[in-house]
PDB file of C-alpha atoms in Angstrom:
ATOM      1  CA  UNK A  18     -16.834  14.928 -22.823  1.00  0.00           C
ATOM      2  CA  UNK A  19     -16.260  13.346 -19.387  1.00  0.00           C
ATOM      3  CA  UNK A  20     -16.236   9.796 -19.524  1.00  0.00           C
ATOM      4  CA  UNK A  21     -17.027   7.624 -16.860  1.00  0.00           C
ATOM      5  CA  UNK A  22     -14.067   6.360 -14.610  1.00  0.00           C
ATOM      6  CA  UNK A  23     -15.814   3.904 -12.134  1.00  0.00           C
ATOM      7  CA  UNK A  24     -18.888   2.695 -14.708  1.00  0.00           C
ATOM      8  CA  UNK A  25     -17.979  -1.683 -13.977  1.00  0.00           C
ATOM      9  CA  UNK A  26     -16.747  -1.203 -10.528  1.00  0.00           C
ATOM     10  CA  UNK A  27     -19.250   1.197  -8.480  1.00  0.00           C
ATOM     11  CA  UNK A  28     -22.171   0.792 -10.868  1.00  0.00           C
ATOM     12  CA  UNK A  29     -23.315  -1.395 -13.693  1.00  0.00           C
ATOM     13  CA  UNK A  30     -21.445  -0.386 -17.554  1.00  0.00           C
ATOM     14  CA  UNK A  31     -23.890  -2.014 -19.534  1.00  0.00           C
ATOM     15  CA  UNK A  32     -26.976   0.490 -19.677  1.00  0.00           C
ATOM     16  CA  UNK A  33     -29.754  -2.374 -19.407  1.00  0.00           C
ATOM     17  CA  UNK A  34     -27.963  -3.687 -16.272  1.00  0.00           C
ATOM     18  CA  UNK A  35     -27.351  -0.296 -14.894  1.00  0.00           C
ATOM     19  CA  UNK A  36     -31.172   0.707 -15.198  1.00  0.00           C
ATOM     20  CA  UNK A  37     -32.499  -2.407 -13.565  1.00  0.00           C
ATOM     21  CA  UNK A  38     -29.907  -2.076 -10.796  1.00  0.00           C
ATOM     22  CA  UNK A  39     -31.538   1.888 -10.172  1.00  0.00           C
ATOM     23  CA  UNK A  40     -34.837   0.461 -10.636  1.00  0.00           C
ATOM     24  CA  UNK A  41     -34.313  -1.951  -7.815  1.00  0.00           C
ATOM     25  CA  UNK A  42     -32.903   0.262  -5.555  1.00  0.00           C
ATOM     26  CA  UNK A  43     -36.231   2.279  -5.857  1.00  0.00           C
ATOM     27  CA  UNK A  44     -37.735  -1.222  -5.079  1.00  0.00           C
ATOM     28  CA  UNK A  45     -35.965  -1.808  -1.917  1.00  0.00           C
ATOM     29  CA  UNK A  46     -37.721  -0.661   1.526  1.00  0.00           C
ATOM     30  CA  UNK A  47     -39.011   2.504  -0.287  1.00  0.00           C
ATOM     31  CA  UNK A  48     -42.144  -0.231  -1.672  1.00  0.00           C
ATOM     32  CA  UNK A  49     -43.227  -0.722  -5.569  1.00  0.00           C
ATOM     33  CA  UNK A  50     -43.944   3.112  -6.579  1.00  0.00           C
ATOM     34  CA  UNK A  51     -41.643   4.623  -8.453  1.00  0.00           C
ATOM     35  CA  UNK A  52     -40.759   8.387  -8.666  1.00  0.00           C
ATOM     36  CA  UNK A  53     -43.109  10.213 -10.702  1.00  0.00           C
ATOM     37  CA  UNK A  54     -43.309  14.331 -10.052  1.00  0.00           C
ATOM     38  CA  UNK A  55     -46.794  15.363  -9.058  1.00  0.00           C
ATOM     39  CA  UNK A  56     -46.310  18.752  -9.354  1.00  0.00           C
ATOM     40  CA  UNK A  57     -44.681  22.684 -10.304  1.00  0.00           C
ATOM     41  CA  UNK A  58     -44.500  23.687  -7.529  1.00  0.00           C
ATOM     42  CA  UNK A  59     -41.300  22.669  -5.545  1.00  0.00           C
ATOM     43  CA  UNK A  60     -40.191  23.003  -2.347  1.00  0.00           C
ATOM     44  CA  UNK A  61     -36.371  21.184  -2.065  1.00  0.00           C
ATOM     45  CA  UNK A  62     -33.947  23.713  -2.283  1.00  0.00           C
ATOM     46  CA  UNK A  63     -31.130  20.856  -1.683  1.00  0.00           C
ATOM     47  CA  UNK A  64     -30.243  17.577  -0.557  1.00  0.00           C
ATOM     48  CA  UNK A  65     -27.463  15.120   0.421  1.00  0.00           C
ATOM     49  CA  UNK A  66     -26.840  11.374  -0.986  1.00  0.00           C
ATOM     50  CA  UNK A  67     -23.950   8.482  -0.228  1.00  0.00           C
ATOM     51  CA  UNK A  68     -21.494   8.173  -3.727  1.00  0.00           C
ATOM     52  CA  UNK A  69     -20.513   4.320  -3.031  1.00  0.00           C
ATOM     53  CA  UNK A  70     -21.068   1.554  -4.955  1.00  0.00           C
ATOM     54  CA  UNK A  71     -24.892   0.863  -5.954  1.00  0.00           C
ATOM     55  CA  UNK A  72     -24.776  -2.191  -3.925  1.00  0.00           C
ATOM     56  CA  UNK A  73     -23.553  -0.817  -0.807  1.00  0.00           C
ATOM     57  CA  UNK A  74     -25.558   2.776  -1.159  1.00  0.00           C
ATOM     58  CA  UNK A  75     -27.635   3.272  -3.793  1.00  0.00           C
ATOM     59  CA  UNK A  76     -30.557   1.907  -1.779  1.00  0.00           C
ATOM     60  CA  UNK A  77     -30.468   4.961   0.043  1.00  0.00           C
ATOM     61  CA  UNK A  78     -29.664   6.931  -2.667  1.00  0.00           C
ATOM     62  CA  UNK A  79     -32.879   6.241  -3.925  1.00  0.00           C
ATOM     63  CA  UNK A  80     -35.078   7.754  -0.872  1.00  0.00           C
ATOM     64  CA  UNK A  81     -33.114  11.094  -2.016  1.00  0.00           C
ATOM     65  CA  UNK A  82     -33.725  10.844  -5.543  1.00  0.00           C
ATOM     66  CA  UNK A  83     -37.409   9.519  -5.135  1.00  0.00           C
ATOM     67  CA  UNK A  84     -38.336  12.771  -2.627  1.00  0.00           C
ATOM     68  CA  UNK A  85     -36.732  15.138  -5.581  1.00  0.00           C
ATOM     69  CA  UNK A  86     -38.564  13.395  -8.118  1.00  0.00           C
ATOM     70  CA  UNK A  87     -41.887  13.555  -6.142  1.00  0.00           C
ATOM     71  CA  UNK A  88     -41.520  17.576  -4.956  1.00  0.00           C
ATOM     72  CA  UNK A  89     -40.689  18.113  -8.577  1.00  0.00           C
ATOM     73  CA  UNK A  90     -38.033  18.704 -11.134  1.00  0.00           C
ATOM     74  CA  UNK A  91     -35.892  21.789 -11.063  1.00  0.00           C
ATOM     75  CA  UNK A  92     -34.040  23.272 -14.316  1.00  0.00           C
ATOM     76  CA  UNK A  93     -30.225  22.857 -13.104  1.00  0.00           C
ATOM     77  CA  UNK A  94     -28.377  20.514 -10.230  1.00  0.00           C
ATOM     78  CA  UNK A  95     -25.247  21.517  -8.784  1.00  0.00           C
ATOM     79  CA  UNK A  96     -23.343  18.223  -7.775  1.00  0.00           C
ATOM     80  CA  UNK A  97     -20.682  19.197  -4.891  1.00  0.00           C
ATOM     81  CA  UNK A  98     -18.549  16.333  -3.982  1.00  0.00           C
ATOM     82  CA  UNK A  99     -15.192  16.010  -1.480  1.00  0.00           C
ATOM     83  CA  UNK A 100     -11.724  15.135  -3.311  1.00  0.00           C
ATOM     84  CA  UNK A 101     -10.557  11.613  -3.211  1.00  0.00           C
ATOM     85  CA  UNK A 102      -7.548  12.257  -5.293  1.00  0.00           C
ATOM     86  CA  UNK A 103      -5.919  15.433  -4.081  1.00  0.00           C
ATOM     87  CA  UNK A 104      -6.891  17.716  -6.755  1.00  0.00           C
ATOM     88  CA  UNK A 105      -4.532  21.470  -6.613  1.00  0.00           C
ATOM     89  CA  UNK A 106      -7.938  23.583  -6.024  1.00  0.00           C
ATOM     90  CA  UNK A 107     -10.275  24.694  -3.037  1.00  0.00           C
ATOM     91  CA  UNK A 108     -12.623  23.921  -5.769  1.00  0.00           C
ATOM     92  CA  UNK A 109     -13.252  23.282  -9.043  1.00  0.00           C
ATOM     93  CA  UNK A 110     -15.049  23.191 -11.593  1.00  0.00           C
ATOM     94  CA  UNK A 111     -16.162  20.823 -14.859  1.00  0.00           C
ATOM     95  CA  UNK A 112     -17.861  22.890 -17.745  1.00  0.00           C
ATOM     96  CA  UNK A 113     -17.294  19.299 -19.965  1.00  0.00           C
ATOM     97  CA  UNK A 114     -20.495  17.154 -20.391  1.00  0.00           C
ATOM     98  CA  UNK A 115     -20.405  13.705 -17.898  1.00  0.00           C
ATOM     99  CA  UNK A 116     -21.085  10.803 -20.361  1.00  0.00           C
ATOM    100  CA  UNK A 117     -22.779   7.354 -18.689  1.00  0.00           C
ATOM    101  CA  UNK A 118     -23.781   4.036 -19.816  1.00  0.00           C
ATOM    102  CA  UNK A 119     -27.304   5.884 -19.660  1.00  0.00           C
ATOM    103  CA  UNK A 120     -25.608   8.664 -22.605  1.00  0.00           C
ATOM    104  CA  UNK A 121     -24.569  12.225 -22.071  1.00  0.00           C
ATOM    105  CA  UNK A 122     -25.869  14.321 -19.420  1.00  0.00           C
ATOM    106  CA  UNK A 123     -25.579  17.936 -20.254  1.00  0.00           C
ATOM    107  CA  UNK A 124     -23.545  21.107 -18.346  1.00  0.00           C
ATOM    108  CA  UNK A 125     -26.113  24.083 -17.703  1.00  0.00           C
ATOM    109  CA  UNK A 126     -24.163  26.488 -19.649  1.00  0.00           C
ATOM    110  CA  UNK A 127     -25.536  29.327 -18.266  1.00  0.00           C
ATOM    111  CA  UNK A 128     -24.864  28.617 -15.009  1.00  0.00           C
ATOM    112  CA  UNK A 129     -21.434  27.145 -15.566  1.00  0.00           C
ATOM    113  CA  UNK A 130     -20.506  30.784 -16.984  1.00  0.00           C
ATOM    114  CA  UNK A 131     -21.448  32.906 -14.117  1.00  0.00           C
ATOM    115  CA  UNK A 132     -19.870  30.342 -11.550  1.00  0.00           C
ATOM    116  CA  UNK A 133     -16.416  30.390 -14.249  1.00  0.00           C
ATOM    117  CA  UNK A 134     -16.335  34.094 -13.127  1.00  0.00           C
ATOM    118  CA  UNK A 135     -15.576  32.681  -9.591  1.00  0.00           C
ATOM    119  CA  UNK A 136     -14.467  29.379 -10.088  1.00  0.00           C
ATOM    120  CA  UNK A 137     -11.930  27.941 -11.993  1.00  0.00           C
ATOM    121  CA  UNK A 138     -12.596  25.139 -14.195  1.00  0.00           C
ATOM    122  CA  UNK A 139     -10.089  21.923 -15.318  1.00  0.00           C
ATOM    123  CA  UNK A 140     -11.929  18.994 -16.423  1.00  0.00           C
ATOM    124  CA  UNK A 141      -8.694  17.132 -15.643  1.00  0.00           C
ATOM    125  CA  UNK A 142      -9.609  17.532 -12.100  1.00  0.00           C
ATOM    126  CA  UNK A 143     -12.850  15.488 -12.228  1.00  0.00           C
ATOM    127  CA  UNK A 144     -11.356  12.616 -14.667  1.00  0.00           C
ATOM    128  CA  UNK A 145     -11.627  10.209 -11.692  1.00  0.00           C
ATOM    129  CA  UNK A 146     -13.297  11.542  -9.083  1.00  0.00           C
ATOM    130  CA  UNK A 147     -16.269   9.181  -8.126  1.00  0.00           C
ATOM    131  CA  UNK A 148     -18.269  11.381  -5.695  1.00  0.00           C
ATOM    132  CA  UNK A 149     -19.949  13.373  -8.401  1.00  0.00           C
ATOM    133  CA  UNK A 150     -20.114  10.502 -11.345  1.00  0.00           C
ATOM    134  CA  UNK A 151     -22.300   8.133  -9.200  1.00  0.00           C
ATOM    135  CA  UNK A 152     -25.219  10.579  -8.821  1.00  0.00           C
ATOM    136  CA  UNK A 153     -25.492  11.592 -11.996  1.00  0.00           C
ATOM    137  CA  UNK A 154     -27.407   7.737 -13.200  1.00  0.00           C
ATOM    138  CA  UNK A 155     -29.851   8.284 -10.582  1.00  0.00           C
ATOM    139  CA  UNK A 156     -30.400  11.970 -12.170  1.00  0.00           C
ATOM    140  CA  UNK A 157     -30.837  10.535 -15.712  1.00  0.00           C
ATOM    141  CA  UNK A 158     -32.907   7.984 -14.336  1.00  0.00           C
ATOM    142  CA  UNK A 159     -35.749  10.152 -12.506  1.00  0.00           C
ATOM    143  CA  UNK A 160     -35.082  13.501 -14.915  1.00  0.00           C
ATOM    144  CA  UNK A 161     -35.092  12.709 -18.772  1.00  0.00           C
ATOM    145  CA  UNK A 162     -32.495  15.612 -19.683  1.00  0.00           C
ATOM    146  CA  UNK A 163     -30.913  16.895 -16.550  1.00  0.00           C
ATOM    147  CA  UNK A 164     -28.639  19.913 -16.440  1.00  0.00           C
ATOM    148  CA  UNK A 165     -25.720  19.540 -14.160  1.00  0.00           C
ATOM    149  CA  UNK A 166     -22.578  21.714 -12.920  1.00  0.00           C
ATOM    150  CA  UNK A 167     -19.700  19.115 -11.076  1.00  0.00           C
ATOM    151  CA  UNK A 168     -17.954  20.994  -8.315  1.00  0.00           C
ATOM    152  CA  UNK A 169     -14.987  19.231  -6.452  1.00  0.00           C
ATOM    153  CA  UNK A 170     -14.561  20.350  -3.098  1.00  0.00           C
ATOM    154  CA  UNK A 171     -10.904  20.557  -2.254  1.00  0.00           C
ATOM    155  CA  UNK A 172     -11.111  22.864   0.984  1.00  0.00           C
ATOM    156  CA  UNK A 173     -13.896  21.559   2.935  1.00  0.00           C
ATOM    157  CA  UNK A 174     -13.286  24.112   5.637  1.00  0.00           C
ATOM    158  CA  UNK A 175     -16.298  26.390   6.913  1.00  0.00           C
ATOM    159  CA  UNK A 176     -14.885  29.493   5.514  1.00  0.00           C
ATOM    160  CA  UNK A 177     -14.807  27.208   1.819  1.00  0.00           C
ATOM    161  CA  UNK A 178     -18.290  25.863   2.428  1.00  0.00           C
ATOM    162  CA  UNK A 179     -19.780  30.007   2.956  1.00  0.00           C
ATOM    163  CA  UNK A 180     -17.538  31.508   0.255  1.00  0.00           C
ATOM    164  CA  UNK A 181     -18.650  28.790  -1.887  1.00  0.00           C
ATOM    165  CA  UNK A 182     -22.731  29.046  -1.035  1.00  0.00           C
ATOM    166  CA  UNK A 183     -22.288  32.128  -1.377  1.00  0.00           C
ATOM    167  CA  UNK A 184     -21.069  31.851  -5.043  1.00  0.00           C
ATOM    168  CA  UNK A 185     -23.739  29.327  -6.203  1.00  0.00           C
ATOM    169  CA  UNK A 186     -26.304  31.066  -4.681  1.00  0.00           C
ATOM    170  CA  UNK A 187     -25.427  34.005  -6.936  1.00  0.00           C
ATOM    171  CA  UNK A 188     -24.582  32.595  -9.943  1.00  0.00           C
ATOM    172  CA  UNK A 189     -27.582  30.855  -9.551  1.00  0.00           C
ATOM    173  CA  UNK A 190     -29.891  33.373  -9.184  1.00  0.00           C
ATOM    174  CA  UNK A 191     -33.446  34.030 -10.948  1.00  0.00           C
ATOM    175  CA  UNK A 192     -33.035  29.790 -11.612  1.00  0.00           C
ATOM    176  CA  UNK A 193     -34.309  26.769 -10.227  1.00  0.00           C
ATOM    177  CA  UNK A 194     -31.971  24.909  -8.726  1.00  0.00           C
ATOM    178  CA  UNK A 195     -31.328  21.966  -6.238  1.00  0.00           C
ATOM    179  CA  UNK A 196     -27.847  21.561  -4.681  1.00  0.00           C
ATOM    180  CA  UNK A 197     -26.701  18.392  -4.229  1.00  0.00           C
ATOM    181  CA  UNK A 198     -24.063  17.332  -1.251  1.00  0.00           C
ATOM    182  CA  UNK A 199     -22.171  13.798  -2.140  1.00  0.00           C
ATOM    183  CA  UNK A 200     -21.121  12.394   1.140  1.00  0.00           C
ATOM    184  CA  UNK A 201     -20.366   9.099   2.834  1.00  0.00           C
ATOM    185  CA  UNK A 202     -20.446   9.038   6.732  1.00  0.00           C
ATOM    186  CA  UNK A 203     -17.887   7.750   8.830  1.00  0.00           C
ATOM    187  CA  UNK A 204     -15.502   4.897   7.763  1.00  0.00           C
ATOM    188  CA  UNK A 205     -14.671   1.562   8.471  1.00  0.00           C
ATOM    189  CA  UNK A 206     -15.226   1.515  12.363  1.00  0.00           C
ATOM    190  CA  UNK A 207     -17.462  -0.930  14.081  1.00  0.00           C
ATOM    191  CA  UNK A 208     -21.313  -1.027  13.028  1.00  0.00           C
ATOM    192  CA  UNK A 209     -22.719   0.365  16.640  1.00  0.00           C
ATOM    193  CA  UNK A 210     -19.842   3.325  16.858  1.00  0.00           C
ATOM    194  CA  UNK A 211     -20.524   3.777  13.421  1.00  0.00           C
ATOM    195  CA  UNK A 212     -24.191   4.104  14.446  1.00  0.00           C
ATOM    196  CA  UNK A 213     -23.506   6.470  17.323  1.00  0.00           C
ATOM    197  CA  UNK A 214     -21.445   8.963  16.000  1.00  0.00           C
ATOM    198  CA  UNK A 215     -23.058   9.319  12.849  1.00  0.00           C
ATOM    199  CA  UNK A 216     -26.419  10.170  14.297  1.00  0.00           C
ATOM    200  CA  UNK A 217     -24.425  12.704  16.629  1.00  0.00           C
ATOM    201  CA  UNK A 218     -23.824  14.154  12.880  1.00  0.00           C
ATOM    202  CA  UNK A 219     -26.881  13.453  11.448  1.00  0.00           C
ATOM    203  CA  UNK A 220     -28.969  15.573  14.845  1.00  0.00           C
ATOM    204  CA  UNK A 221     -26.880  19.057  13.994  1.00  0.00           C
ATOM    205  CA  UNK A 222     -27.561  18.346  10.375  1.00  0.00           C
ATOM    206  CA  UNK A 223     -31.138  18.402  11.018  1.00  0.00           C
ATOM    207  CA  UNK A 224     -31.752  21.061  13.438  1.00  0.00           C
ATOM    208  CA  UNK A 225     -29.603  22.786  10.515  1.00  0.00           C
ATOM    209  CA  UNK A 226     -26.467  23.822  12.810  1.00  0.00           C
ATOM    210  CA  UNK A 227     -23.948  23.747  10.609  1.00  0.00           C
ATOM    211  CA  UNK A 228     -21.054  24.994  13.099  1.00  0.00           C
ATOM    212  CA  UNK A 229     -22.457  22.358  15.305  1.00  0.00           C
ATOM    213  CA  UNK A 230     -21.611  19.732  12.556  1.00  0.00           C
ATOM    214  CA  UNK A 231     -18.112  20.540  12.153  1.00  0.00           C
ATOM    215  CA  UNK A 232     -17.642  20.572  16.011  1.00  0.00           C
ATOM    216  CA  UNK A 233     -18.889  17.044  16.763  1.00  0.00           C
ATOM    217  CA  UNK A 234     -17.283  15.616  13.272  1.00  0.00           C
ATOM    218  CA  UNK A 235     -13.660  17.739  14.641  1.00  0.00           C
ATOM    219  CA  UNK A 236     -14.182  16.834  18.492  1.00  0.00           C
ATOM    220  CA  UNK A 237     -14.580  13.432  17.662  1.00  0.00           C
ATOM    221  CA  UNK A 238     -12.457  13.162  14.801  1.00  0.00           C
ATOM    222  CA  UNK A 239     -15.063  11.587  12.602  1.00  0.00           C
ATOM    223  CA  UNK A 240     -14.414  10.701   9.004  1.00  0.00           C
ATOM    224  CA  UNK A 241     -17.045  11.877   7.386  1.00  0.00           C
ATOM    225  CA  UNK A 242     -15.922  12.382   3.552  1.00  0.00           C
ATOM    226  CA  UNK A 243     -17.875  15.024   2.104  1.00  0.00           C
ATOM    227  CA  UNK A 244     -18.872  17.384   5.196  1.00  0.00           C
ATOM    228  CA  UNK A 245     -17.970  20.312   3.143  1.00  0.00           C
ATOM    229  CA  UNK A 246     -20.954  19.925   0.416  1.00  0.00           C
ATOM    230  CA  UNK A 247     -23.031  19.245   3.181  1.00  0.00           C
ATOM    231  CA  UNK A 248     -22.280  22.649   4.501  1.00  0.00           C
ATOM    232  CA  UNK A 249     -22.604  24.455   1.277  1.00  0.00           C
ATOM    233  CA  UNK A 250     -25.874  22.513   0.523  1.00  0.00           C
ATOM    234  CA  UNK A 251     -27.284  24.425   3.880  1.00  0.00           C
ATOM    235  CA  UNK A 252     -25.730  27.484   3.596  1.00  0.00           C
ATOM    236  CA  UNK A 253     -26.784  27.543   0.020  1.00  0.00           C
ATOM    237  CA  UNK A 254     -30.265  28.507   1.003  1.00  0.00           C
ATOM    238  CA  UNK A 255     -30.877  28.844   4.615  1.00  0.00           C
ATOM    239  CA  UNK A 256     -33.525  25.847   4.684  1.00  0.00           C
ATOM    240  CA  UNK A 257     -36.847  26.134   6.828  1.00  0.00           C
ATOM    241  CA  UNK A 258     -36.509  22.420   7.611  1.00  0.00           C
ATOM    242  CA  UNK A 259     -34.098  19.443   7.051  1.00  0.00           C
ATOM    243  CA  UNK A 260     -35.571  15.563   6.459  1.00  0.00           C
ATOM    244  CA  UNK A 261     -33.026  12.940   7.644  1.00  0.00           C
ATOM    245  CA  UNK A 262     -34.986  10.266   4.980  1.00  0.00           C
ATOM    246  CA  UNK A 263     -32.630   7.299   5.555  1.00  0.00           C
ATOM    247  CA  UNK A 264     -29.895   5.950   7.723  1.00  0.00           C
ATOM    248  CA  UNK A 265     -27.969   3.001   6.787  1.00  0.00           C
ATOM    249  CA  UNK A 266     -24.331   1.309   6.204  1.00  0.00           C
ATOM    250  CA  UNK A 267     -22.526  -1.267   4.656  1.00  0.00           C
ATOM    251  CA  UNK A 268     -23.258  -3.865   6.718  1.00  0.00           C
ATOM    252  CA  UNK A 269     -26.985  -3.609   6.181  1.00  0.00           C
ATOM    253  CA  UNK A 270     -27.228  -3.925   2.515  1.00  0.00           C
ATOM    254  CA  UNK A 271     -23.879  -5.970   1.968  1.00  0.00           C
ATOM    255  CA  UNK A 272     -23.704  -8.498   5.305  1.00  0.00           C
ATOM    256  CA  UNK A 273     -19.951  -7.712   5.227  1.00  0.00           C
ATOM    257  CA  UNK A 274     -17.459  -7.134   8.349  1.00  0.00           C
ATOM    258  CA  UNK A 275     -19.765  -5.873  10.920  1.00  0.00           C
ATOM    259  CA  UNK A 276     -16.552  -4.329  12.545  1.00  0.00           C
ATOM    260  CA  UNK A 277     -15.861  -2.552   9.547  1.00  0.00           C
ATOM    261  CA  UNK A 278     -18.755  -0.570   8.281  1.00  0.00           C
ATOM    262  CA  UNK A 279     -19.614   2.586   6.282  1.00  0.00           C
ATOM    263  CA  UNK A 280     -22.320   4.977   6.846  1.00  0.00           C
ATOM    264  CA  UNK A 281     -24.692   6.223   4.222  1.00  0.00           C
ATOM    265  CA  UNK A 282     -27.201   8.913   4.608  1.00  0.00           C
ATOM    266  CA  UNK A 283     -30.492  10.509   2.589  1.00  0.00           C
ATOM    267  CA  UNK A 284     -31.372  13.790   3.251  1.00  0.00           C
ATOM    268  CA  UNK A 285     -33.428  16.660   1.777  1.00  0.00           C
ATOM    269  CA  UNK A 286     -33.561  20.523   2.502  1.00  0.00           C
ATOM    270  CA  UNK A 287     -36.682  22.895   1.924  1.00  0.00           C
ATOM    271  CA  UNK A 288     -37.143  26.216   1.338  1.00  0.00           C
TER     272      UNK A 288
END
């Protein structure tokens, strides 16, 4: 089992308090319904959400896990996030289950086998890495038994993010699946740079250019954390259409150092 590393610090520990912190973030500019899935047939093949704390992201989280929760559930999620702590792989793999204040959330064996093939797997690796554990409340919370497989993205090179679509997309094949990209947008510059350069990344990412996106975030040297997964998210399935659902950073939902800011975005990919 994978226990939770940043449960008191990035989100709520005690399981009443961590549910009415999601709940609220559902409640905040998205208005009082939350998600409820209206159908079987889905169309989101993947998606992209911020891995902060609640109170500086998961309000926008929740516009990703509300659209995903409203298109339908799918059997499996594959949760790519970007290394914070230097782990020794291009990436890597956790076949362990991810325990949270909201209980255990299960590995899709199946899934986890085929990819082992490929990937190699050290549950070492993921012990404190953040990007992945944050989405996985938000799961439990719209999903009553979701089925995950944590990837850590070491090499967040081009060449990574194709050889790595390329290996979901066939270990996941004949399932139903939604691939979801971890990433926070650039970080700590001033609120209207911030602004500017982010939407430069945000405009490739939705006319689905994915060389494009690693051009502007190189040319302009733009720390973007997890612009790996959000290559492999649209490689994974060559989307029809990408929705930017919500911009924000730091300084909107915390009021703190307006020349300091993080950006957060929402996104979701369809078929």
């Amino acid at each position: 089992m994978r226990h939770p590393a940043v449960a008191g610090r990035f989100y709520p520990a005690d399981k009443g308090e961590l549910l009415a912190n999601i709940k609220g973030c559902f409640l905040h500019e998205i208005g009082p319904g939350l998600p409820e899935c209206i159908g079987n047939e889905r169309a989101i093949s993947a998606a992209i959400a911020p891995h902060a704390g609640y109170m500086a992201s998961g309000m926008n989280a929740a516009h990703t896990y509300k659209r995903i929760a409203e298109d339908g559930l799918p059997e499996a999620y594959i949760i790519i996030g970007p290394d914070h702590y230097g782990v020794p792989y291009r990436a890597v793999m956790c076949k362990e289950d991810f325990l949270t204040p909201l209980g255990p959330c299960k590995i899709h064996e199946e899934i986890a086998a085929r990819l082992a093939e490929t990937l190699p797997s050290d549950s070492d690796a993921h012990a404190y890495e953040h990007s992945i554990e944050v989405q996985i409340p938000f799961l439990q919370f719209i999903d009553k038994d979701p089925k995950i497989v944590p990837i850590i993205m070491g090499d967040q090179s081009k060449a990574a993010a194709e050889k790595l679509a390329a290996t979901i997309r066939e270990a996941c094949r004949g399932r139903d699946v939604i691939v979801i990209a971890s990433s926070d947008m650039a970080h700590y510059i001033p609120k209207e740079t911030a602004e500017r350069l982010n939407l430069m990344v945000l405009e490739r990412i939705a006319e689905k250019d994915v060389g494009g996106m690693y051009s502007v975030i190189e040319r302009n040297r733009i720390s973007v954390c997890g612009y790996g997964p959000m290559a492999t998210a649209m490689l994974y399935h060559e989307p029809s259409r990408i929705e930017i659902l919500k911009y924000s950073d730091s300084w909107d939902s915390l009021e703190y150092d307006v020349g300091s800011v993080v950006g957060y975005c929402s996104a979701v990919m369809y078929r």
